[in-house]
Amino acid sequence: MALATGTDPSRGSGSDSSASRTLKAYNDLRALLLSGHYEPDSRLTESDLTARLGVSRGTLRSVLARLAQEGYVTAEAHRSARTRSFSVSEALEILETREVLEAALAASAATRATDEDIAAMAETCKRMWECQVPGGRDEYWRLNRRFHEQIREAARHATLTRFVDSLLYPLVMQQYRDADRAHPRTDSVREHEAILATIATRNAEAAAAAMRHHLSAARRALQLQLADPIV
């Protein structure tokens, strides 16, 4: 009966396929931006991105428009898109906001985390210690991001997670991270373990405090780095 109305069954299928390609290209480019593949304030050329993502210029422009709306890139009419660059004041405001939101997520995780969640976080902390060796910095940063993702997953709080994701703090950290530091802060792993302990003991108030301490330490380290006239 549907064919009698003149509807083309293939039209919906094509539309779904196009939407799927656009979503994949968006996710792939977003992952590249978050991974630090591009330097801050780098020009993004259509020819490079269409080849890398395997999409048309029209699809790429849709992807870049969405990423610009979400703050991952900046774009101007008739000009190329560029990766985001943050002023010092913007960076510090973002990190301060992150402290508030992730502290609330840690408190939620303390009441909602499963035994499996806690075991996964413990394994991540163990692997972070193993990265305290020459050449282990990049894997450490990946595990560091994963630990915070695991807390968000354990918190099971969609609204807080959405707000944290909108902060773009991974881009801030990539821009201002000390590239000459051979190893991450040793205290950082201990701070992660302290957060985990409060979650494991179901102490929401202590979990929030431990997370605030951890993230404020990272922010203060950034402020000290920026205050150094050599940097």
CSV table of N, CA, C and O in Angstrom, one decimal, residues 82-141:
chain,number,residue,atom,x,y,z
A,82,ARG,N,39.4,27.3,11.6
A,82,ARG,CA,40.6,27.2,12.3
A,82,ARG,C,40.3,26.5,13.6
A,82,ARG,O,39.2,26.6,14.2
A,83,THR,N,41.3,25.8,14.2
A,83,THR,CA,41.1,25.2,15.5
A,83,THR,C,41.0,26.3,16.6
A,83,THR,O,41.5,27.4,16.4
A,84,ARG,N,40.3,26.0,17.7
A,84,ARG,CA,40.1,27.0,18.7
A,84,ARG,C,41.5,27.3,19.4
A,84,ARG,O,42.3,26.5,19.6
A,85,SER,N,41.5,28.5,19.8
A,85,SER,CA,42.6,29.0,20.7
A,85,SER,C,42.0,29.8,21.8
A,85,SER,O,41.1,30.6,21.6
A,86,PHE,N,42.5,29.6,23.1
A,86,PHE,CA,41.9,30.1,24.2
A,86,PHE,C,42.8,31.2,24.9
A,86,PHE,O,44.0,30.9,25.1
A,87,SER,N,42.3,32.3,25.3
A,87,SER,CA,43.0,33.2,26.1
A,87,SER,C,43.3,32.7,27.5
A,87,SER,O,42.6,31.7,27.9
A,88,VAL,N,44.2,33.2,28.2
A,88,VAL,CA,44.5,32.7,29.5
A,88,VAL,C,43.3,32.9,30.4
A,88,VAL,O,42.9,31.9,31.2
A,89,SER,N,42.6,34.0,30.3
A,89,SER,CA,41.4,34.2,31.2
A,89,SER,C,40.3,33.2,30.8
A,89,SER,O,39.6,32.6,31.7
A,90,GLU,N,40.1,32.9,29.5
A,90,GLU,CA,39.1,31.9,29.1
A,90,GLU,C,39.5,30.5,29.7
A,90,GLU,O,38.7,29.8,30.2
A,91,ALA,N,40.8,30.2,29.5
A,91,ALA,CA,41.3,28.9,30.0
A,91,ALA,C,41.0,28.7,31.5
A,91,ALA,O,40.5,27.6,31.9
A,92,LEU,N,41.4,29.7,32.3
A,92,LEU,CA,41.2,29.6,33.7
A,92,LEU,C,39.7,29.5,34.1
A,92,LEU,O,39.3,28.7,35.0
A,93,GLU,N,38.9,30.2,33.4
A,93,GLU,CA,37.4,30.1,33.7
A,93,GLU,C,36.9,28.8,33.4
A,93,GLU,O,36.1,28.2,34.1
A,94,ILE,N,37.3,28.2,32.3
A,94,ILE,CA,36.9,26.8,31.9
A,94,ILE,C,37.3,25.8,33.0
A,94,ILE,O,36.5,25.0,33.4
A,95,LEU,N,38.6,25.9,33.4
A,95,LEU,CA,39.1,25.0,34.4
A,95,LEU,C,38.4,25.2,35.8
A,95,LEU,O,38.1,24.2,36.5
A,96,GLU,N,38.1,26.4,36.1
A,96,GLU,CA,37.3,26.6,37.4
A,96,GLU,C,35.9,26.0,37.3
A,96,GLU,O,35.4,25.4,38.3
A,97,THR,N,35.3,26.2,36.1
A,97,THR,CA,33.9,25.6,36.0
A,97,THR,C,34.0,24.1,36.0
A,97,THR,O,33.1,23.4,36.5
A,98,ARG,N,35.0,23.5,35.4
A,98,ARG,CA,35.2,22.1,35.4
A,98,ARG,C,35.3,21.6,36.8
A,98,ARG,O,34.7,20.5,37.1
A,99,GLU,N,36.0,22.3,37.7
A,99,GLU,CA,36.1,21.8,39.1
A,99,GLU,C,34.7,21.6,39.7
A,99,GLU,O,34.5,20.6,40.4
A,100,VAL,N,33.8,22.6,39.5
A,100,VAL,CA,32.5,22.5,40.1
A,100,VAL,C,31.7,21.4,39.5
A,100,VAL,O,31.1,20.6,40.3
A,101,LEU,N,31.7,21.2,38.2
A,101,LEU,CA,30.9,20.2,37.6
A,101,LEU,C,31.4,18.8,37.9
A,101,LEU,O,30.6,17.9,38.2
A,102,GLU,N,32.7,18.6,37.8
A,102,GLU,CA,33.3,17.3,38.0
A,102,GLU,C,33.2,16.9,39.5
A,102,GLU,O,33.2,15.7,39.8
A,103,ALA,N,33.3,17.8,40.3
A,103,ALA,CA,33.1,17.5,41.8
A,103,ALA,C,31.7,16.9,42.0
A,103,ALA,O,31.5,16.0,42.7
A,104,ALA,N,30.7,17.5,41.3
A,104,ALA,CA,29.3,17.0,41.5
A,104,ALA,C,29.2,15.7,40.8
A,104,ALA,O,28.5,14.8,41.4
A,105,LEU,N,29.9,15.4,39.7
A,105,LEU,CA,29.9,14.1,39.1
A,105,LEU,C,30.5,13.0,40.0
A,105,LEU,O,30.0,11.9,40.1
A,106,ALA,N,31.6,13.4,40.7
A,106,ALA,CA,32.3,12.5,41.6
A,106,ALA,C,31.3,12.1,42.8
A,106,ALA,O,31.3,10.9,43.2
A,107,ALA,N,30.6,13.1,43.3
A,107,ALA,CA,29.7,12.8,44.3
A,107,ALA,C,28.6,11.9,43.9
A,107,ALA,O,28.2,11.0,44.6
A,108,SER,N,28.1,12.1,42.6
A,108,SER,CA,27.1,11.2,42.1
A,108,SER,C,27.6,9.8,41.9
A,108,SER,O,27.0,8.8,42.2
A,109,ALA,N,28.9,9.7,41.4
A,109,ALA,CA,29.5,8.4,41.2
A,109,ALA,C,29.6,7.6,42.6
A,109,ALA,O,29.5,6.4,42.6
A,110,ALA,N,29.8,8.4,43.7
A,110,ALA,CA,30.0,7.7,45.0
A,110,ALA,C,28.7,7.0,45.4
A,110,ALA,O,28.7,6.1,46.2
A,111,THR,N,27.6,7.5,44.9
A,111,THR,CA,26.3,6.9,45.2
A,111,THR,C,25.8,5.9,44.2
A,111,THR,O,24.9,5.1,44.5
A,112,ARG,N,26.3,5.9,43.0
A,112,ARG,CA,25.8,5.1,41.9
A,112,ARG,C,26.7,4.2,41.2
A,112,ARG,O,26.3,3.3,40.4
A,113,ALA,N,28.0,4.3,41.5
A,113,ALA,CA,29.0,3.4,40.9
A,113,ALA,C,28.8,1.9,41.3
A,113,ALA,O,28.5,1.6,42.4
A,114,THR,N,28.9,1.1,40.3
A,114,THR,CA,28.8,-0.4,40.5
A,114,THR,C,30.2,-0.9,40.9
A,114,THR,O,31.2,-0.2,40.8
A,115,ASP,N,30.2,-2.1,41.4
A,115,ASP,CA,31.5,-2.8,41.7
A,115,ASP,C,32.4,-2.9,40.5
A,115,ASP,O,33.6,-2.7,40.5
A,116,GLU,N,31.8,-3.1,39.3
A,116,GLU,CA,32.5,-3.2,38.0
A,116,GLU,C,33.1,-1.8,37.7
A,116,GLU,O,34.2,-1.7,37.2
A,117,ASP,N,32.3,-0.7,37.9
A,117,ASP,CA,32.9,0.6,37.7
A,117,ASP,C,34.1,0.9,38.5
A,117,ASP,O,35.1,1.4,38.0
A,118,ILE,N,34.0,0.5,39.8
A,118,ILE,CA,35.2,0.8,40.7
A,118,ILE,C,36.4,-0.1,40.3
A,118,ILE,O,37.5,0.4,40.3
A,119,ALA,N,36.1,-1.3,39.9
A,119,ALA,CA,37.3,-2.2,39.5
A,119,ALA,C,37.9,-1.6,38.2
A,119,ALA,O,39.2,-1.6,38.1
A,120,ALA,N,37.1,-1.1,37.3
A,120,ALA,CA,37.7,-0.5,36.1
A,120,ALA,C,38.5,0.7,36.4
A,120,ALA,O,39.6,0.9,35.8
A,121,MET,N,38.1,1.6,37.3
A,121,MET,CA,38.8,2.8,37.7
A,121,MET,C,40.1,2.4,38.4
A,121,MET,O,41.2,3.0,38.2
A,122,ALA,N,40.1,1.4,39.2
A,122,ALA,CA,41.3,0.9,39.9
A,122,ALA,C,42.3,0.4,38.9
A,122,ALA,O,43.5,0.6,39.1
A,123,GLU,N,41.9,-0.3,37.9
A,123,GLU,CA,42.8,-0.8,36.9
A,123,GLU,C,43.4,0.4,36.1
A,123,GLU,O,44.6,0.3,35.8
A,124,THR,N,42.6,1.4,35.8
A,124,THR,CA,43.2,2.6,35.2
A,124,THR,C,44.3,3.2,36.0
A,124,THR,O,45.3,3.6,35.5
A,125,CYS,N,44.0,3.4,37.3
A,125,CYS,CA,45.0,4.0,38.2
A,125,CYS,C,46.3,3.1,38.2
A,125,CYS,O,47.4,3.7,38.2
A,126,LYS,N,46.2,1.8,38.2
A,126,LYS,CA,47.3,0.9,38.2
A,126,LYS,C,48.1,1.1,36.9
A,126,LYS,O,49.4,1.2,37.0
A,127,ARG,N,47.5,1.2,35.8
A,127,ARG,CA,48.2,1.4,34.5
A,127,ARG,C,48.8,2.8,34.5
A,127,ARG,O,49.9,3.0,33.8
A,128,MET,N,48.2,3.8,35.1
A,128,MET,CA,48.8,5.1,35.2
A,128,MET,C,50.2,5.1,35.9
A,128,MET,O,51.1,5.8,35.5
A,129,TRP,N,50.2,4.3,37.0
A,129,TRP,CA,51.5,4.2,37.7
A,129,TRP,C,52.6,3.6,36.7
A,129,TRP,O,53.7,4.0,36.8
A,130,GLU,N,52.1,2.6,35.9
A,130,GLU,CA,53.1,2.0,35.0
A,130,GLU,C,53.6,2.9,34.0
A,130,GLU,O,54.6,2.6,33.3
A,131,CYS,N,52.9,4.0,33.7
A,131,CYS,CA,53.3,5.0,32.7
A,131,CYS,C,54.3,6.0,33.3
A,131,CYS,O,54.7,6.9,32.5
A,132,GLN,N,54.7,5.9,34.5
A,132,GLN,CA,55.7,6.8,35.1
A,132,GLN,C,57.1,6.4,34.7
A,132,GLN,O,58.0,6.2,35.6
A,133,VAL,N,57.3,6.3,33.4
A,133,VAL,CA,58.6,5.9,32.9
A,133,VAL,C,58.9,6.8,31.6
A,133,VAL,O,57.9,7.4,31.1
A,134,PRO,N,60.1,6.9,31.2
A,134,PRO,CA,60.4,7.6,30.0
A,134,PRO,C,59.6,7.1,28.8
A,134,PRO,O,59.5,5.9,28.6
A,135,GLY,N,59.0,8.0,28.1
A,135,GLY,CA,58.2,7.6,26.9
A,135,GLY,C,56.8,7.3,27.3
A,135,GLY,O,56.0,7.0,26.4
A,136,GLY,N,56.4,7.4,28.5
A,136,GLY,CA,55.0,7.0,28.9
A,136,GLY,C,54.0,8.1,29.0
A,136,GLY,O,52.9,7.9,29.4
A,137,ARG,N,54.5,9.3,28.7
A,137,ARG,CA,53.6,10.5,28.9
A,137,ARG,C,52.3,10.4,28.1
A,137,ARG,O,51.2,10.7,28.7
A,138,ASP,N,52.4,10.1,26.8
A,138,ASP,CA,51.2,10.2,26.0
A,138,ASP,C,50.2,9.1,26.5
A,138,ASP,O,49.0,9.4,26.5
A,139,GLU,N,50.6,7.9,26.8
A,139,GLU,CA,49.7,6.9,27.3
A,139,GLU,C,49.1,7.3,28.7
A,139,GLU,O,47.9,7.1,28.9
A,140,TYR,N,49.9,8.0,29.5
A,140,TYR,CA,49.4,8.5,30.7
A,140,TYR,C,48.3,9.5,30.5
A,140,TYR,O,47.2,9.4,31.2
A,141,TRP,N,48.5,10.4,29.6
A,141,TRP,CA,47.4,11.4,29.3
A,141,TRP,C,46.1,10.7,28.8
A,141,TRP,O,45.0,11.1,29.2
